[in-house]
mmCIF file with all atom_site columns, C-alpha atoms in Angstrom:
data_model
loop_
_atom_site.group_PDB
_atom_site.id
_atom_site.type_symbol
_atom_site.label_atom_id
_atom_site.label_alt_id
_atom_site.label_comp_id
_atom_site.label_asym_id
_atom_site.label_entity_id
_atom_site.label_seq_id
_atom_site.pdbx_PDB_ins_code
_atom_site.Cartn_x
_atom_site.Cartn_y
_atom_site.Cartn_z
_atom_site.occupancy
_atom_site.B_iso_or_equiv
_atom_site.pdbx_formal_charge
_atom_site.auth_seq_id
_atom_site.auth_comp_id
_atom_site.auth_asym_id
_atom_site.auth_atom_id
_atom_site.pdbx_PDB_model_num
ATOM 1   C CA . MET A 1 1   ? 212.622 131.269 46.177  1.00 43.00 ? 1   MET A CA 1
ATOM 2   C CA . THR A 1 2   ? 208.911 131.004 45.699  1.00 43.00 ? 2   THR A CA 1
ATOM 3   C CA . SER A 1 3   ? 206.795 128.390 47.700  1.00 44.00 ? 3   SER A CA 1
ATOM 4   C CA . ALA A 1 4   ? 204.655 125.858 45.883  1.00 43.00 ? 4   ALA A CA 1
ATOM 5   C CA . THR A 1 5   ? 201.598 127.543 47.262  1.00 44.00 ? 5   THR A CA 1
ATOM 6   C CA . GLY A 1 6   ? 201.626 131.231 46.815  1.00 43.00 ? 6   GLY A CA 1
ATOM 7   C CA . PRO A 1 7   ? 199.354 133.908 48.052  1.00 44.00 ? 7   PRO A CA 1
ATOM 8   C CA . HIS A 1 8   ? 196.847 133.180 45.289  1.00 44.00 ? 8   HIS A CA 1
ATOM 9   C CA . ASP A 1 9   ? 196.612 129.513 46.196  1.00 43.00 ? 9   ASP A CA 1
ATOM 10  C CA . PRO A 1 10  ? 192.888 128.848 46.480  1.00 42.00 ? 10  PRO A CA 1
ATOM 11  C CA . ILE A 1 11  ? 193.464 126.528 49.383  1.00 42.00 ? 11  ILE A CA 1
ATOM 12  C CA . GLY A 1 12  ? 194.998 129.264 51.460  1.00 46.00 ? 12  GLY A CA 1
ATOM 13  C CA . PRO A 1 13  ? 196.840 128.868 54.684  1.00 46.00 ? 13  PRO A CA 1
ATOM 14  C CA . PRO A 1 14  ? 195.526 126.450 57.315  1.00 44.00 ? 14  PRO A CA 1
ATOM 15  C CA . ARG A 1 15  ? 193.132 127.875 59.938  1.00 49.00 ? 15  ARG A CA 1
ATOM 16  C CA . PRO A 1 16  ? 193.500 127.552 63.628  1.00 47.00 ? 16  PRO A CA 1
ATOM 17  C CA . ALA A 1 17  ? 191.581 124.748 65.327  1.00 45.00 ? 17  ALA A CA 1
ATOM 18  C CA . GLY A 1 18  ? 189.728 127.111 67.666  1.00 45.00 ? 18  GLY A CA 1
ATOM 19  C CA . PRO A 1 19  ? 187.049 129.615 66.883  1.00 49.00 ? 19  PRO A CA 1
ATOM 20  C CA . SER A 1 20  ? 188.067 132.049 64.197  1.00 46.00 ? 20  SER A CA 1
ATOM 21  C CA . SER A 1 21  ? 187.002 135.491 63.241  1.00 44.00 ? 21  SER A CA 1
ATOM 22  C CA . TRP A 1 22  ? 188.312 135.128 59.667  1.00 42.00 ? 22  TRP A CA 1
ATOM 23  C CA . PRO A 1 23  ? 185.640 135.214 57.042  1.00 47.00 ? 23  PRO A CA 1
ATOM 24  C CA . ASP A 1 24  ? 184.945 132.007 55.317  1.00 48.00 ? 24  ASP A CA 1
ATOM 25  C CA . THR A 1 25  ? 185.470 132.350 51.572  1.00 46.00 ? 25  THR A CA 1
ATOM 26  C CA . ALA A 1 26  ? 184.499 130.255 48.623  1.00 44.00 ? 26  ALA A CA 1
ATOM 27  C CA . THR A 1 27  ? 185.242 130.647 44.929  1.00 45.00 ? 27  THR A CA 1
ATOM 28  C CA . ARG A 1 28  ? 182.551 130.250 42.355  1.00 47.00 ? 28  ARG A CA 1
ATOM 29  C CA . PRO A 1 29  ? 183.658 128.482 39.141  1.00 46.00 ? 29  PRO A CA 1
ATOM 30  C CA . ASP A 1 30  ? 183.055 131.514 36.976  1.00 49.00 ? 30  ASP A CA 1
ATOM 31  C CA . ASP A 1 31  ? 184.268 134.117 39.367  1.00 48.00 ? 31  ASP A CA 1
ATOM 32  C CA . ALA A 1 32  ? 187.509 134.183 41.240  1.00 47.00 ? 32  ALA A CA 1
ATOM 33  C CA . THR A 1 33  ? 186.093 136.662 43.718  1.00 48.00 ? 33  THR A CA 1
ATOM 34  C CA . PRO A 1 34  ? 185.650 134.890 47.032  1.00 50.00 ? 34  PRO A CA 1
ATOM 35  C CA . VAL A 1 35  ? 182.156 134.800 48.548  1.00 48.00 ? 35  VAL A CA 1
ATOM 36  C CA . GLU A 1 36  ? 182.076 135.575 52.166  1.00 50.00 ? 36  GLU A CA 1
ATOM 37  C CA . HIS A 1 37  ? 179.964 133.418 54.472  1.00 48.00 ? 37  HIS A CA 1
ATOM 38  C CA . PRO A 1 38  ? 179.223 134.479 57.980  1.00 50.00 ? 38  PRO A CA 1
ATOM 39  C CA . ALA A 1 39  ? 181.166 132.508 60.452  1.00 49.00 ? 39  ALA A CA 1
ATOM 40  C CA . THR A 1 40  ? 179.155 130.309 62.712  1.00 48.00 ? 40  THR A CA 1
ATOM 41  C CA . HIS A 1 41  ? 180.200 130.456 66.276  1.00 48.00 ? 41  HIS A CA 1
ATOM 42  C CA . PRO A 1 42  ? 179.636 127.327 68.314  1.00 47.00 ? 42  PRO A CA 1
ATOM 43  C CA . ASP A 1 43  ? 177.739 129.374 70.895  1.00 50.00 ? 43  ASP A CA 1
ATOM 44  C CA . ASP A 1 44  ? 175.218 130.432 68.211  1.00 51.00 ? 44  ASP A CA 1
ATOM 45  C CA . ARG A 1 45  ? 173.868 126.861 67.849  1.00 51.00 ? 45  ARG A CA 1
ATOM 46  C CA . PRO A 1 46  ? 170.431 126.147 69.259  1.00 51.00 ? 46  PRO A CA 1
ATOM 47  C CA . ALA A 1 47  ? 170.643 124.987 72.829  1.00 50.00 ? 47  ALA A CA 1
ATOM 48  C CA . GLY A 1 48  ? 170.226 121.307 73.437  1.00 48.00 ? 48  GLY A CA 1
ATOM 49  C CA . ARG A 1 49  ? 170.814 120.251 69.850  1.00 49.00 ? 49  ARG A CA 1
ATOM 50  C CA . HIS A 1 50  ? 173.916 118.797 68.252  1.00 49.00 ? 50  HIS A CA 1
ATOM 51  C CA . PRO A 1 51  ? 174.558 118.887 64.531  1.00 50.00 ? 51  PRO A CA 1
ATOM 52  C CA . GLU A 1 52  ? 175.557 115.305 64.398  1.00 51.00 ? 52  GLU A CA 1
ATOM 53  C CA . HIS A 1 53  ? 172.215 114.182 65.926  1.00 49.00 ? 53  HIS A CA 1
ATOM 54  C CA . SER A 1 54  ? 169.906 116.670 64.260  1.00 49.00 ? 54  SER A CA 1
ATOM 55  C CA . HIS A 1 55  ? 168.351 113.943 62.117  1.00 52.00 ? 55  HIS A CA 1
ATOM 56  C CA . LEU A 1 56  ? 167.201 111.907 65.181  1.00 53.00 ? 56  LEU A CA 1
ATOM 57  C CA . ALA A 1 57  ? 163.611 112.323 66.561  1.00 56.00 ? 57  ALA A CA 1
ATOM 58  C CA . PRO A 1 58  ? 163.222 113.392 70.182  1.00 57.00 ? 58  PRO A CA 1
ATOM 59  C CA . PRO A 1 59  ? 162.777 110.491 72.629  1.00 56.00 ? 59  PRO A CA 1
ATOM 60  C CA . PRO A 1 60  ? 159.141 109.580 73.330  1.00 57.00 ? 60  PRO A CA 1
ATOM 61  C CA . GLU A 1 61  ? 157.559 110.710 76.567  1.00 59.00 ? 61  GLU A CA 1
ATOM 62  C CA . PRO A 1 62  ? 157.421 107.981 79.201  1.00 55.00 ? 62  PRO A CA 1
ATOM 63  C CA . ARG A 1 63  ? 153.931 106.497 79.481  1.00 57.00 ? 63  ARG A CA 1
ATOM 64  C CA . HIS A 1 64  ? 152.357 105.930 82.841  1.00 54.00 ? 64  HIS A CA 1
ATOM 65  C CA . ARG A 1 65  ? 152.129 102.321 83.738  1.00 57.00 ? 65  ARG A CA 1
ATOM 66  C CA . ARG A 1 66  ? 148.732 100.895 84.474  1.00 58.00 ? 66  ARG A CA 1
ATOM 67  C CA . ARG A 1 67  ? 148.112 100.049 88.078  1.00 64.00 ? 67  ARG A CA 1
ATOM 68  C CA . PRO A 1 68  ? 145.701 97.083  88.350  1.00 77.00 ? 68  PRO A CA 1
ATOM 69  C CA . TRP A 1 69  ? 145.622 97.292  92.146  1.00 82.00 ? 69  TRP A CA 1
ATOM 70  C CA . ALA A 1 70  ? 144.020 100.753 91.941  1.00 81.00 ? 70  ALA A CA 1
ATOM 71  C CA . VAL A 1 71  ? 141.200 99.340  89.790  1.00 83.00 ? 71  VAL A CA 1
ATOM 72  C CA . VAL A 1 72  ? 140.706 96.516  92.286  1.00 83.00 ? 72  VAL A CA 1
ATOM 73  C CA . ILE A 1 73  ? 140.545 98.926  95.218  1.00 88.00 ? 73  ILE A CA 1
ATOM 74  C CA . LEU A 1 74  ? 138.041 101.141 93.409  1.00 86.00 ? 74  LEU A CA 1
ATOM 75  C CA . SER A 1 75  ? 135.912 98.103  92.581  1.00 86.00 ? 75  SER A CA 1
ATOM 76  C CA . VAL A 1 76  ? 135.951 96.957  96.199  1.00 87.00 ? 76  VAL A CA 1
ATOM 77  C CA . LEU A 1 77  ? 135.035 100.447 97.404  1.00 87.00 ? 77  LEU A CA 1
ATOM 78  C CA . LEU A 1 78  ? 132.178 100.582 94.909  1.00 88.00 ? 78  LEU A CA 1
ATOM 79  C CA . VAL A 1 79  ? 130.860 97.239  96.130  1.00 89.00 ? 79  VAL A CA 1
ATOM 80  C CA . LEU A 1 80  ? 131.115 98.357  99.754  1.00 89.00 ? 80  LEU A CA 1
ATOM 81  C CA . VAL A 1 81  ? 129.359 101.645 99.070  1.00 89.00 ? 81  VAL A CA 1
ATOM 82  C CA . THR A 1 82  ? 126.588 99.831  97.175  1.00 89.00 ? 82  THR A CA 1
ATOM 83  C CA . ALA A 1 83  ? 126.189 97.300  99.976  1.00 89.00 ? 83  ALA A CA 1
ATOM 84  C CA . LEU A 1 84  ? 126.094 100.069 102.588 1.00 87.00 ? 84  LEU A CA 1
ATOM 85  C CA . ALA A 1 85  ? 123.511 102.011 100.600 1.00 89.00 ? 85  ALA A CA 1
ATOM 86  C CA . SER A 1 86  ? 121.373 98.875  100.235 1.00 88.00 ? 86  SER A CA 1
ATOM 87  C CA . TYR A 1 87  ? 121.657 98.148  103.955 1.00 88.00 ? 87  TYR A CA 1
ATOM 88  C CA . LEU A 1 88  ? 120.676 101.699 104.887 1.00 89.00 ? 88  LEU A CA 1
ATOM 89  C CA . TRP A 1 89  ? 117.768 101.572 102.474 1.00 90.00 ? 89  TRP A CA 1
ATOM 90  C CA . VAL A 1 90  ? 116.497 98.302  103.948 1.00 89.00 ? 90  VAL A CA 1
ATOM 91  C CA . ARG A 1 91  ? 116.906 99.666  107.464 1.00 87.00 ? 91  ARG A CA 1
ATOM 92  C CA . THR A 1 92  ? 115.011 102.805 106.524 1.00 88.00 ? 92  THR A CA 1
ATOM 93  C CA . VAL A 1 93  ? 112.156 100.822 105.005 1.00 87.00 ? 93  VAL A CA 1
ATOM 94  C CA . ARG A 1 94  ? 111.965 98.548  108.031 1.00 85.00 ? 94  ARG A CA 1
ATOM 95  C CA . TYR A 1 95  ? 112.035 101.499 110.396 1.00 84.00 ? 95  TYR A CA 1
ATOM 96  C CA . GLU A 1 96  ? 109.244 103.177 108.449 1.00 83.00 ? 96  GLU A CA 1
ATOM 97  C CA . GLU A 1 97  ? 107.217 99.963  108.607 1.00 82.00 ? 97  GLU A CA 1
ATOM 98  C CA . TYR A 1 98  ? 107.953 99.653  112.322 1.00 81.00 ? 98  TYR A CA 1
ATOM 99  C CA . ALA A 1 99  ? 106.986 103.277 112.943 1.00 81.00 ? 99  ALA A CA 1
ATOM 100 C CA . ALA A 1 100 ? 103.789 102.805 110.929 1.00 83.00 ? 100 ALA A CA 1
ATOM 101 C CA . GLY A 1 101 ? 102.993 99.670  112.944 1.00 80.00 ? 101 GLY A CA 1
ATOM 102 C CA . ILE A 1 102 ? 103.607 101.470 116.234 1.00 79.00 ? 102 ILE A CA 1
ATOM 103 C CA . GLU A 1 103 ? 101.449 104.369 115.104 1.00 81.00 ? 103 GLU A CA 1
ATOM 104 C CA . ALA A 1 104 ? 98.633  102.030 114.063 1.00 84.00 ? 104 ALA A CA 1
ATOM 105 C CA . GLN A 1 105 ? 98.961  100.121 117.324 1.00 79.00 ? 105 GLN A CA 1
ATOM 106 C CA . GLY A 1 106 ? 98.830  103.393 119.237 1.00 82.00 ? 106 GLY A CA 1
ATOM 107 C CA . ARG A 1 107 ? 95.642  104.406 117.452 1.00 86.00 ? 107 ARG A CA 1
ATOM 108 C CA . THR A 1 108 ? 94.109  100.989 118.164 1.00 86.00 ? 108 THR A CA 1
ATOM 109 C CA . ILE A 1 109 ? 95.042  101.148 121.835 1.00 87.00 ? 109 ILE A CA 1
ATOM 110 C CA . GLY A 1 110 ? 93.689  104.690 122.061 1.00 89.00 ? 110 GLY A CA 1
ATOM 111 C CA . THR A 1 111 ? 90.376  103.530 120.610 1.00 90.00 ? 111 THR A CA 1
ATOM 112 C CA . GLU A 1 112 ? 90.286  100.563 122.987 1.00 89.00 ? 112 GLU A CA 1
ATOM 113 C CA . LEU A 1 113 ? 90.993  102.832 125.938 1.00 91.00 ? 113 LEU A CA 1
ATOM 114 C CA . ALA A 1 114 ? 88.200  105.208 125.001 1.00 92.00 ? 114 ALA A CA 1
ATOM 115 C CA . THR A 1 115 ? 85.775  102.297 124.546 1.00 92.00 ? 115 THR A CA 1
ATOM 116 C CA . LEU A 1 116 ? 86.894  100.634 127.763 1.00 92.00 ? 116 LEU A CA 1
ATOM 117 C CA . ARG A 1 117 ? 86.480  103.829 129.780 1.00 93.00 ? 117 ARG A CA 1
ATOM 118 C CA . THR A 1 118 ? 82.969  104.213 128.398 1.00 94.00 ? 118 THR A CA 1
ATOM 119 C CA . GLN A 1 119 ? 82.174  100.606 129.307 1.00 93.00 ? 119 GLN A CA 1
ATOM 120 C CA . HIS A 1 120 ? 83.699  101.130 132.734 1.00 94.00 ? 120 HIS A CA 1
ATOM 121 C CA . ASP A 1 121 ? 81.473  104.126 133.397 1.00 94.00 ? 121 ASP A CA 1
ATOM 122 C CA . GLY A 1 122 ? 78.499  102.059 132.259 1.00 94.00 ? 122 GLY A CA 1
ATOM 123 C CA . THR A 1 123 ? 79.446  99.218  134.596 1.00 93.00 ? 123 THR A CA 1
ATOM 124 C CA . LEU A 1 124 ? 79.680  101.592 137.551 1.00 94.00 ? 124 LEU A CA 1
ATOM 125 C CA . ALA A 1 125 ? 76.272  103.001 136.713 1.00 94.00 ? 125 ALA A CA 1
ATOM 126 C CA . GLU A 1 126 ? 74.898  99.461  136.359 1.00 92.00 ? 126 GLU A CA 1
ATOM 127 C CA . LEU A 1 127 ? 76.214  98.456  139.773 1.00 92.00 ? 127 LEU A CA 1
ATOM 128 C CA . ALA A 1 128 ? 74.662  101.527 141.367 1.00 93.00 ? 128 ALA A CA 1
ATOM 129 C CA . ALA A 1 129 ? 71.346  100.716 139.647 1.00 92.00 ? 129 ALA A CA 1
ATOM 130 C CA . VAL A 1 130 ? 71.442  97.106  140.886 1.00 91.00 ? 130 VAL A CA 1
ATOM 131 C CA . ASN A 1 131 ? 72.038  98.225  144.469 1.00 90.00 ? 131 ASN A CA 1
ATOM 132 C CA . GLU A 1 132 ? 69.172  100.674 144.161 1.00 90.00 ? 132 GLU A CA 1
ATOM 133 C CA . GLN A 1 133 ? 66.892  97.980  142.703 1.00 89.00 ? 133 GLN A CA 1
ATOM 134 C CA . LEU A 1 134 ? 67.791  95.596  145.520 1.00 88.00 ? 134 LEU A CA 1
ATOM 135 C CA . THR A 1 135 ? 66.976  98.187  148.146 1.00 88.00 ? 135 THR A CA 1
ATOM 136 C CA . THR A 1 136 ? 63.673  98.983  146.438 1.00 88.00 ? 136 THR A CA 1
ATOM 137 C CA . ALA A 1 137 ? 62.786  95.293  146.078 1.00 85.00 ? 137 ALA A CA 1
ATOM 138 C CA . GLN A 1 138 ? 63.501  94.504  149.699 1.00 84.00 ? 138 GLN A CA 1
ATOM 139 C CA . SER A 1 139 ? 61.444  97.456  150.836 1.00 85.00 ? 139 SER A CA 1
ATOM 140 C CA . ARG A 1 140 ? 58.562  96.336  148.621 1.00 83.00 ? 140 ARG A CA 1
ATOM 141 C CA . ILE A 1 141 ? 58.760  92.757  149.893 1.00 82.00 ? 141 ILE A CA 1
ATOM 142 C CA . THR A 1 142 ? 58.662  93.917  153.498 1.00 82.00 ? 142 THR A CA 1
ATOM 143 C CA . GLN A 1 143 ? 55.666  96.127  152.716 1.00 81.00 ? 143 GLN A CA 1
ATOM 144 C CA . LEU A 1 144 ? 53.803  93.265  151.046 1.00 79.00 ? 144 LEU A CA 1
ATOM 145 C CA . ALA A 1 145 ? 54.514  90.968  153.977 1.00 76.00 ? 145 ALA A CA 1
ATOM 146 C CA . ASP A 1 146 ? 53.024  93.504  156.364 1.00 77.00 ? 146 ASP A CA 1
ATOM 147 C CA . GLU A 1 147 ? 49.948  93.924  154.168 1.00 76.00 ? 147 GLU A CA 1
ATOM 148 C CA . LYS A 1 148 ? 49.372  90.165  153.952 1.00 72.00 ? 148 LYS A CA 1
ATOM 149 C CA . ALA A 1 149 ? 49.734  89.824  157.666 1.00 72.00 ? 149 ALA A CA 1
ATOM 150 C CA . GLN A 1 150 ? 47.180  92.562  158.315 1.00 73.00 ? 150 GLN A CA 1
ATOM 151 C CA . VAL A 1 151 ? 44.502  90.991  156.095 1.00 67.00 ? 151 VAL A CA 1
ATOM 152 C CA . GLY A 1 152 ? 45.103  87.557  157.597 1.00 66.00 ? 152 GLY A CA 1
ATOM 153 C CA . ASP A 1 153 ? 46.517  85.842  154.539 1.00 65.00 ? 153 ASP A CA 1
ATOM 154 C CA . ASP A 1 154 ? 47.741  82.353  155.152 1.00 70.00 ? 154 ASP A CA 1
ATOM 155 C CA . ARG A 1 155 ? 51.235  81.363  155.797 1.00 76.00 ? 155 ARG A CA 1
ATOM 156 C CA . GLU A 1 156 ? 51.727  80.196  152.193 1.00 77.00 ? 156 GLU A CA 1
ATOM 157 C CA . VAL A 1 157 ? 51.646  83.775  150.985 1.00 77.00 ? 157 VAL A CA 1
ATOM 158 C CA . GLN A 1 158 ? 54.079  84.729  153.696 1.00 78.00 ? 158 GLN A CA 1
ATOM 159 C CA . ARG A 1 159 ? 56.352  81.893  152.623 1.00 81.00 ? 159 ARG A CA 1
ATOM 160 C CA . GLN A 1 160 ? 56.239  83.041  148.994 1.00 83.00 ? 160 GLN A CA 1
ATOM 161 C CA . LEU A 1 161 ? 57.225  86.555  149.988 1.00 83.00 ? 161 LEU A CA 1
ATOM 162 C CA . VAL A 1 162 ? 60.126  85.315  152.070 1.00 83.00 ? 162 VAL A CA 1
ATOM 163 C CA . ASP A 1 163 ? 61.233  83.024  149.225 1.00 87.00 ? 163 ASP A CA 1
ATOM 164 C CA . TYR A 1 164 ? 60.949  85.905  146.754 1.00 87.00 ? 164 TYR A CA 1
ATOM 165 C CA . GLN A 1 165 ? 63.017  88.122  148.985 1.00 87.00 ? 165 GLN A CA 1
ATOM 166 C CA . GLU A 1 166 ? 65.713  85.482  149.233 1.00 87.00 ? 166 GLU A CA 1
ATOM 167 C CA . ARG A 1 167 ? 65.815  84.960  145.474 1.00 88.00 ? 167 ARG A CA 1
ATOM 168 C CA . ILE A 1 168 ? 65.998  88.668  144.791 1.00 89.00 ? 168 ILE A CA 1
ATOM 169 C CA . SER A 1 169 ? 68.709  89.150  147.401 1.00 89.00 ? 169 SER A CA 1
ATOM 170 C CA . GLN A 1 170 ? 70.761  86.251  145.997 1.00 90.00 ? 170 GLN A CA 1
ATOM 171 C CA . ALA A 1 171 ? 70.383  87.439  142.413 1.00 90.00 ? 171 ALA A CA 1
ATOM 172 C CA . ALA A 1 172 ? 71.309  90.995  143.371 1.00 91.00 ? 172 ALA A CA 1
ATOM 173 C CA . ALA A 1 173 ? 74.337  89.730  145.301 1.00 91.00 ? 173 ALA A CA 1
ATOM 174 C CA . ASN A 1 174 ? 75.473  87.728  142.264 1.00 92.00 ? 174 ASN A CA 1
ATOM 175 C CA . VAL A 1 175 ? 75.094  90.747  140.046 1.00 93.00 ? 175 VAL A CA 1
ATOM 176 C CA . ALA A 1 176 ? 76.885  93.018  142.516 1.00 92.00 ? 176 ALA A CA 1
ATOM 177 C CA . SER A 1 177 ? 79.769  90.568  142.846 1.00 93.00 ? 177 SER A CA 1
ATOM 178 C CA . ALA A 1 178 ? 80.114  90.080  139.097 1.00 94.00 ? 178 ALA A CA 1
ATOM 179 C CA . LEU A 1 179 ? 79.903  93.805  138.447 1.00 94.00 ? 179 LEU A CA 1
ATOM 180 C CA . SER A 1 180 ? 82.500  94.532  141.128 1.00 94.00 ? 180 SER A CA 1
ATOM 181 C CA . THR A 1 181 ? 84.866  91.965  139.586 1.00 95.00 ? 181 THR A CA 1
ATOM 182 C CA . CYS A 1 182 ? 84.236  93.458  136.153 1.00 95.00 ? 182 CYS A CA 1
ATOM 183 C CA . ILE A 1 183 ? 84.952  96.960  137.434 1.00 95.00 ? 183 ILE A CA 1
ATOM 184 C CA . ASP A 1 184 ? 88.222  95.900  139.063 1.00 95.00 ? 184 ASP A CA 1
ATOM 185 C CA . ALA A 1 185 ? 89.316  94.056  135.936 1.00 95.00 ? 185 ALA A CA 1
ATOM 186 C CA . GLN A 1 186 ? 88.459  97.040  133.759 1.00 95.00 ? 186 GLN A CA 1
ATOM 187 C CA . ASN A 1 187 ? 90.480  99.327  136.012 1.00 95.00 ? 187 ASN A CA 1
ATOM 188 C CA . GLN A 1 188 ? 93.448  96.967  135.766 1.00 95.00 ? 188 GLN A CA 1
ATOM 189 C CA . LEU A 1 189 ? 93.110  96.700  131.986 1.00 94.00 ? 189 LEU A CA 1
ATOM 190 C CA . ILE A 1 190 ? 92.987  100.482 131.646 1.00 94.00 ? 190 ILE A CA 1
ATOM 191 C CA . THR A 1 191 ? 96.237  100.705 133.605 1.00 94.00 ? 191 THR A CA 1
ATOM 192 C CA . TYR A 1 192 ? 97.856  98.121  131.350 1.00 93.00 ? 192 TYR A CA 1
ATOM 193 C CA . LEU A 1 193 ? 96.695  99.794  128.136 1.00 92.00 ? 193 LEU A CA 1
ATOM 194 C CA . GLU A 1 194 ? 97.997  103.173 129.266 1.00 90.00 ? 194 GLU A CA 1
ATOM 195 C CA . ASP A 1 195 ? 101.490 101.622 129.201 1.00 90.00 ? 195 ASP A CA 1
ATOM 196 C CA . ALA A 1 196 ? 100.933 98.879  126.641 1.00 88.00 ? 196 ALA A CA 1
ATOM 197 C CA . ALA A 1 197 ? 104.545 98.932  125.397 1.00 86.00 ? 197 ALA A CA 1
ATOM 198 C CA . ALA A 1 198 ? 105.722 97.586  128.762 1.00 90.00 ? 198 ALA A CA 1
ATOM 199 C CA . TYR A 1 199 ? 103.705 94.366  128.451 1.00 91.00 ? 199 TYR A CA 1
ATOM 200 C CA . ASP A 1 200 ? 103.693 91.418  126.120 1.00 91.00 ? 200 ASP A CA 1
ATOM 201 C CA . PRO A 1 201 ? 100.954 91.840  123.484 1.00 88.00 ? 201 PRO A CA 1
ATOM 202 C CA . ALA A 1 202 ? 99.852  88.208  123.884 1.00 92.00 ? 202 ALA A CA 1
ATOM 203 C CA . ASP A 1 203 ? 99.453  88.649  127.647 1.00 93.00 ? 203 ASP A CA 1
ATOM 204 C CA . LEU A 1 204 ? 97.459  91.828  127.129 1.00 91.00 ? 204 LEU A CA 1
ATOM 205 C CA . GLN A 1 205 ? 95.175  90.108  124.644 1.00 92.00 ? 205 GLN A CA 1
ATOM 206 C CA . ARG A 1 206 ? 94.638  87.204  127.051 1.00 94.00 ? 206 ARG A CA 1
ATOM 207 C CA . PHE A 1 207 ? 93.856  89.562  129.921 1.00 95.00 ? 207 PHE A CA 1
ATOM 208 C CA . LYS A 1 208 ? 91.394  91.510  127.737 1.00 93.00 ? 208 LYS A CA 1
ATOM 209 C CA . SER A 1 209 ? 89.622  88.243  126.954 1.00 94.00 ? 209 SER A CA 1
ATOM 210 C CA . ASP A 1 210 ? 89.405  87.412  130.686 1.00 95.00 ? 210 ASP A CA 1
ATOM 211 C CA . VAL A 1 211 ? 87.972  90.849  131.463 1.00 95.00 ? 211 VAL A CA 1
ATOM 212 C CA . GLN A 1 212 ? 85.421  90.496  128.708 1.00 94.00 ? 212 GLN A CA 1
ATOM 213 C CA . GLY A 1 213 ? 84.367  87.104  130.078 1.00 94.00 ? 213 GLY A CA 1
ATOM 214 C CA . VAL A 1 214 ? 83.917  88.450  133.618 1.00 94.00 ? 214 VAL A CA 1
ATOM 215 C CA . CYS A 1 215 ? 81.885  91.429  132.427 1.00 95.00 ? 215 CYS A CA 1
ATOM 216 C CA . ASN A 1 216 ? 79.725  89.195  130.215 1.00 94.00 ? 216 ASN A CA 1
ATOM 217 C CA . ALA A 1 217 ? 78.978  87.059  133.268 1.00 93.00 ? 217 ALA A CA 1
ATOM 218 C CA . ALA A 1 218 ? 77.919  90.200  135.151 1.00 93.00 ? 218 ALA A CA 1
ATOM 219 C CA . THR A 1 219 ? 75.599  91.105  132.279 1.00 93.00 ? 219 THR A CA 1
ATOM 220 C CA . VAL A 1 220 ? 73.985  87.636  132.357 1.00 93.00 ? 220 VAL A CA 1
ATOM 221 C CA . ALA A 1 221 ? 73.524  87.860  136.136 1.00 92.00 ? 221 ALA A CA 1
ATOM 222 C CA . ASN A 1 222 ? 71.919  91.275  135.866 1.00 93.00 ? 222 ASN A CA 1
ATOM 223 C CA . THR A 1 223 ? 69.549  89.985  133.191 1.00 92.00 ? 223 THR A CA 1
ATOM 224 C CA . GLU A 1 224 ? 68.431  87.244  135.549 1.00 90.00 ? 224 GLU A CA 1
ATOM 225 C CA . LEU A 1 225 ? 67.928  89.761  138.354 1.00 90.00 ? 225 LEU A CA 1
ATOM 226 C CA . GLN A 1 226 ? 65.708  91.890  136.138 1.00 90.00 ? 226 GLN A CA 1
ATOM 227 C CA . ARG A 1 227 ? 63.633  88.797  135.264 1.00 89.00 ? 227 ARG A CA 1
ATOM 228 C CA . GLN A 1 228 ? 63.158  87.971  138.944 1.00 86.00 ? 228 GLN A CA 1
ATOM 229 C CA . LEU A 1 229 ? 62.134  91.503  139.761 1.00 86.00 ? 229 LEU A CA 1
ATOM 230 C CA . ALA A 1 230 ? 59.628  91.565  136.915 1.00 85.00 ? 230 ALA A CA 1
ATOM 231 C CA . ALA A 1 231 ? 58.098  88.157  137.879 1.00 80.00 ? 231 ALA A CA 1
ATOM 232 C CA . GLY A 1 232 ? 57.288  89.227  141.407 1.00 75.00 ? 232 GLY A CA 1
ATOM 233 C CA . ALA A 1 233 ? 56.557  86.980  144.378 1.00 67.00 ? 233 ALA A CA 1
ATOM 234 C CA . THR A 1 234 ? 54.447  84.545  142.350 1.00 62.00 ? 234 THR A CA 1
ATOM 235 C CA . GLY A 1 235 ? 56.957  84.176  139.480 1.00 57.00 ? 235 GLY A CA 1
#
């Protein structure tokens, strides 16, 4: 008995479900000779791809989420850095101004010290000259009194000489006292100016004014002494 499907049945016997090494055949319409197709083994498929999903696009890459807090922190840091830079700049400018002021003040004090020392030396010399003038004047008055007495001048001339001697002595004493006060004040002012940073500028200025006033008074007294000496006993 012959089966309904013989050996020339184009359908052929059923294939096993698993992988097969039988060649796959197909029959062209005009040729009964089967065309062999290479068998495709499941392991020969590209890794990671499945035939049933080959038409799907790959999933998109995950995008990084924006982080607003990072922008806020950066903004705050930028503000802080800008504020710090501004503060440092202001401090630098103020320090430069302060340093320039201190330098200018130092130059001014140095000039004042040099001038004051010169004035101080002049005051010492002036006091020595006044003492010398007083000694000379007293000697001259005594000499004149002796001369008047020898020639028999009246007592009026003797009185004038005594009065002149008293006036000269008083004027010289005033000058000597004023010059001594001026010298002491100048010495004190020199000490203060040598360490001016340790004292209040207003107090220093006030003390300088006091010293100037005392020394001016000594100058006025010395001027009067010179007038008395020039006028003589009859002045």
